[in-house]
Short mmCIF file of N, CA and C in Angstrom, two decimals:
data_model
loop_
_atom_site.label_atom_id
_atom_site.label_comp_id
_atom_site.label_asym_id
_atom_site.label_seq_id
_atom_site.Cartn_x
_atom_site.Cartn_y
_atom_site.Cartn_z
N MET A 43 -27.44 237.67 42.56
CA MET A 43 -28.34 237.09 41.58
C MET A 43 -29.07 235.92 42.21
N ALA A 44 -30.24 235.71 41.79
CA ALA A 44 -30.95 234.49 42.16
C ALA A 44 -30.41 233.38 41.26
N LEU A 45 -30.67 232.17 41.64
CA LEU A 45 -30.33 231.03 40.82
C LEU A 45 -31.57 230.62 40.04
N LYS A 46 -31.36 229.79 39.02
CA LYS A 46 -32.49 229.26 38.26
C LYS A 46 -32.19 227.80 37.94
N ILE A 47 -33.23 227.06 37.68
CA ILE A 47 -33.08 225.66 37.30
C ILE A 47 -33.42 225.55 35.82
N THR A 48 -32.52 224.95 35.07
CA THR A 48 -32.70 224.84 33.61
C THR A 48 -33.49 223.59 33.24
N ASP A 49 -33.80 223.49 31.97
CA ASP A 49 -34.54 222.35 31.44
C ASP A 49 -33.76 221.04 31.54
N ASP A 50 -32.49 221.10 31.92
CA ASP A 50 -31.70 219.89 32.10
C ASP A 50 -32.06 219.16 33.39
N CYS A 51 -32.91 219.78 34.22
CA CYS A 51 -33.34 219.18 35.48
C CYS A 51 -33.95 217.80 35.24
N ILE A 52 -33.55 216.83 36.08
CA ILE A 52 -34.07 215.47 35.95
C ILE A 52 -35.06 215.14 37.07
N ASN A 53 -35.51 216.15 37.82
CA ASN A 53 -36.48 215.96 38.89
C ASN A 53 -36.03 214.91 39.91
N CYS A 54 -34.79 214.98 40.31
CA CYS A 54 -34.25 213.98 41.24
C CYS A 54 -34.59 214.29 42.70
N ASP A 55 -35.13 215.46 42.98
CA ASP A 55 -35.58 215.85 44.32
C ASP A 55 -34.48 216.15 45.33
N VAL A 56 -33.23 216.24 44.93
CA VAL A 56 -32.18 216.47 45.93
C VAL A 56 -32.00 217.94 46.29
N CYS A 57 -32.38 218.85 45.42
CA CYS A 57 -32.15 220.27 45.68
C CYS A 57 -33.17 220.88 46.65
N GLU A 58 -34.42 220.47 46.53
CA GLU A 58 -35.48 221.11 47.32
C GLU A 58 -35.21 221.10 48.83
N PRO A 59 -34.87 219.96 49.43
CA PRO A 59 -34.65 219.97 50.88
C PRO A 59 -33.38 220.71 51.31
N GLU A 60 -32.49 220.99 50.38
CA GLU A 60 -31.24 221.68 50.72
C GLU A 60 -31.42 223.19 50.84
N CYS A 61 -32.50 223.74 50.29
CA CYS A 61 -32.68 225.19 50.28
C CYS A 61 -33.15 225.68 51.65
N PRO A 62 -32.33 226.49 52.34
CA PRO A 62 -32.70 226.96 53.67
C PRO A 62 -33.82 228.00 53.66
N ASN A 63 -34.12 228.58 52.50
CA ASN A 63 -35.16 229.60 52.41
C ASN A 63 -36.47 229.07 51.84
N GLY A 64 -36.50 227.81 51.46
CA GLY A 64 -37.71 227.25 50.86
C GLY A 64 -38.01 227.83 49.50
N ALA A 65 -36.98 228.23 48.76
CA ALA A 65 -37.16 228.86 47.46
C ALA A 65 -37.39 227.87 46.33
N ILE A 66 -37.10 226.60 46.56
CA ILE A 66 -37.21 225.59 45.50
C ILE A 66 -38.49 224.79 45.69
N SER A 67 -39.23 224.63 44.60
CA SER A 67 -40.45 223.83 44.64
C SER A 67 -40.65 223.13 43.30
N GLN A 68 -41.52 222.14 43.31
CA GLN A 68 -41.82 221.41 42.08
C GLN A 68 -42.68 222.28 41.19
N GLY A 69 -42.22 222.52 39.96
CA GLY A 69 -42.99 223.26 38.98
C GLY A 69 -43.85 222.30 38.18
N GLU A 70 -44.38 222.78 37.07
CA GLU A 70 -45.23 221.93 36.23
C GLU A 70 -44.46 220.76 35.64
N GLU A 71 -43.22 221.03 35.21
CA GLU A 71 -42.43 219.96 34.60
C GLU A 71 -41.12 219.70 35.32
N ILE A 72 -40.50 220.75 35.85
CA ILE A 72 -39.23 220.61 36.56
C ILE A 72 -39.30 221.46 37.83
N TYR A 73 -38.30 221.31 38.67
CA TYR A 73 -38.23 222.15 39.86
C TYR A 73 -37.97 223.60 39.44
N VAL A 74 -38.43 224.53 40.27
CA VAL A 74 -38.25 225.95 40.00
C VAL A 74 -37.75 226.64 41.26
N ILE A 75 -37.12 227.80 41.07
CA ILE A 75 -36.63 228.60 42.18
C ILE A 75 -37.36 229.93 42.19
N ASP A 76 -37.93 230.27 43.34
CA ASP A 76 -38.58 231.56 43.53
C ASP A 76 -37.49 232.61 43.75
N PRO A 77 -37.28 233.52 42.80
CA PRO A 77 -36.20 234.50 42.94
C PRO A 77 -36.40 235.44 44.12
N GLY A 78 -37.62 235.58 44.58
CA GLY A 78 -37.89 236.42 45.74
C GLY A 78 -37.41 235.80 47.04
N LEU A 79 -37.17 234.50 47.03
CA LEU A 79 -36.70 233.80 48.22
C LEU A 79 -35.25 233.32 48.11
N CYS A 80 -34.70 233.32 46.90
CA CYS A 80 -33.34 232.83 46.70
C CYS A 80 -32.31 233.88 47.10
N THR A 81 -31.44 233.50 48.03
CA THR A 81 -30.34 234.38 48.44
C THR A 81 -28.99 233.77 48.08
N GLU A 82 -29.00 232.73 47.24
CA GLU A 82 -27.79 231.98 46.91
C GLU A 82 -27.14 231.46 48.18
N CYS A 83 -27.95 231.23 49.20
CA CYS A 83 -27.55 230.74 50.52
C CYS A 83 -26.75 231.76 51.33
N VAL A 84 -26.66 233.01 50.85
CA VAL A 84 -26.02 234.07 51.63
C VAL A 84 -26.78 234.18 52.95
N GLY A 85 -26.04 234.24 54.04
CA GLY A 85 -26.63 234.29 55.37
C GLY A 85 -26.71 232.92 56.01
N HIS A 86 -26.68 231.88 55.20
CA HIS A 86 -26.75 230.51 55.70
C HIS A 86 -25.44 229.75 55.48
N TYR A 87 -24.96 229.77 54.24
CA TYR A 87 -23.78 228.99 53.85
C TYR A 87 -22.87 229.82 52.96
N ASP A 88 -21.66 229.32 52.75
CA ASP A 88 -20.70 230.02 51.88
C ASP A 88 -20.99 229.80 50.41
N GLU A 89 -21.68 228.71 50.07
CA GLU A 89 -21.98 228.39 48.67
C GLU A 89 -23.43 227.92 48.56
N PRO A 90 -24.05 228.14 47.41
CA PRO A 90 -25.42 227.65 47.22
C PRO A 90 -25.47 226.13 47.36
N GLN A 91 -26.26 225.67 48.30
CA GLN A 91 -26.34 224.24 48.58
C GLN A 91 -26.99 223.45 47.46
N CYS A 92 -27.95 224.04 46.78
CA CYS A 92 -28.60 223.32 45.68
C CYS A 92 -27.60 223.00 44.58
N GLN A 93 -26.70 223.95 44.29
CA GLN A 93 -25.69 223.71 43.27
C GLN A 93 -24.73 222.59 43.69
N GLN A 94 -24.46 222.51 44.98
CA GLN A 94 -23.52 221.50 45.48
C GLN A 94 -24.06 220.08 45.34
N VAL A 95 -25.38 219.91 45.47
CA VAL A 95 -25.95 218.56 45.42
C VAL A 95 -26.51 218.17 44.06
N CYS A 96 -26.66 219.10 43.16
CA CYS A 96 -27.27 218.81 41.85
C CYS A 96 -26.37 217.87 41.04
N PRO A 97 -26.89 216.70 40.67
CA PRO A 97 -26.07 215.74 39.92
C PRO A 97 -25.89 216.07 38.44
N VAL A 98 -26.71 216.98 37.90
CA VAL A 98 -26.62 217.30 36.48
C VAL A 98 -26.19 218.74 36.22
N ASP A 99 -25.81 219.46 37.27
CA ASP A 99 -25.29 220.82 37.13
C ASP A 99 -26.24 221.71 36.33
N CYS A 100 -27.51 221.75 36.77
CA CYS A 100 -28.52 222.52 36.02
C CYS A 100 -29.01 223.75 36.79
N ILE A 101 -28.19 224.26 37.73
CA ILE A 101 -28.63 225.40 38.53
C ILE A 101 -27.61 226.55 38.43
N PRO A 102 -27.66 227.29 37.33
CA PRO A 102 -26.75 228.43 37.15
C PRO A 102 -27.32 229.71 37.76
N LEU A 103 -26.51 230.75 37.75
CA LEU A 103 -26.99 232.07 38.15
C LEU A 103 -27.98 232.56 37.11
N ASP A 104 -28.99 233.26 37.57
CA ASP A 104 -29.99 233.83 36.66
C ASP A 104 -29.52 235.24 36.29
N GLU A 105 -28.97 235.37 35.11
CA GLU A 105 -28.39 236.64 34.65
C GLU A 105 -29.42 237.77 34.58
N SER A 106 -30.69 237.43 34.57
CA SER A 106 -31.72 238.47 34.50
C SER A 106 -32.07 239.02 35.88
N ARG A 107 -31.49 238.46 36.92
CA ARG A 107 -31.77 238.89 38.29
C ARG A 107 -30.47 239.18 39.02
N VAL A 108 -29.83 240.27 38.67
CA VAL A 108 -28.53 240.63 39.23
C VAL A 108 -28.70 241.22 40.63
N GLU A 109 -28.02 240.61 41.60
CA GLU A 109 -27.99 241.11 42.97
C GLU A 109 -26.57 240.91 43.50
N ASN A 110 -26.08 241.90 44.25
CA ASN A 110 -24.76 241.73 44.85
C ASN A 110 -24.91 241.09 46.23
N LYS A 111 -23.79 240.79 46.88
CA LYS A 111 -23.82 240.11 48.19
C LYS A 111 -24.57 240.92 49.23
N GLU A 112 -24.45 242.23 49.19
CA GLU A 112 -25.15 243.08 50.15
C GLU A 112 -26.67 242.99 49.97
N GLN A 113 -27.11 242.99 48.72
CA GLN A 113 -28.53 242.87 48.43
C GLN A 113 -29.05 241.49 48.84
N LEU A 114 -28.25 240.46 48.59
CA LEU A 114 -28.65 239.12 48.99
C LEU A 114 -28.74 239.01 50.51
N MET A 115 -27.81 239.65 51.22
CA MET A 115 -27.85 239.63 52.68
C MET A 115 -29.08 240.37 53.20
N GLU A 116 -29.43 241.48 52.57
CA GLU A 116 -30.63 242.22 52.96
C GLU A 116 -31.88 241.36 52.74
N LYS A 117 -31.91 240.64 51.62
CA LYS A 117 -33.04 239.75 51.35
C LYS A 117 -33.11 238.65 52.41
N TYR A 118 -31.95 238.09 52.76
CA TYR A 118 -31.87 237.07 53.81
C TYR A 118 -32.43 237.61 55.12
N LEU A 119 -32.04 238.83 55.48
CA LEU A 119 -32.51 239.42 56.73
C LEU A 119 -34.02 239.63 56.71
N GLN A 120 -34.56 240.03 55.57
CA GLN A 120 -36.00 240.22 55.44
C GLN A 120 -36.74 238.88 55.54
N ILE A 121 -36.24 237.87 54.83
CA ILE A 121 -36.88 236.55 54.82
C ILE A 121 -36.90 235.92 56.20
N THR A 122 -35.79 236.07 56.92
CA THR A 122 -35.67 235.42 58.22
C THR A 122 -36.22 236.26 59.36
N GLY A 123 -36.62 237.50 59.06
CA GLY A 123 -37.17 238.37 60.09
C GLY A 123 -36.11 238.95 61.00
N LYS A 124 -34.87 238.95 60.56
CA LYS A 124 -33.76 239.47 61.36
C LYS A 124 -33.45 240.92 61.04
N ALA A 125 -34.22 241.52 60.14
CA ALA A 125 -33.96 242.90 59.74
C ALA A 125 -34.56 243.87 60.75
#
């Protein structure tokens, strides 16, 4: 699954630089995650780095974008050009 940022986001800017895929950017009101680039850090780290640094715990799994670890790894390989 991709992750998403909820309305609880306080725009603290700590998540954006932690994303190894560049999936996080400033939206109109809060930060947003591009589900096409989010691999939940599969291929880079054992855990999503944005979730680790978020001080308000506003980055849950996006239940509308179900992906298993194999699909996330394939996305990682495509994004990084390692496929």
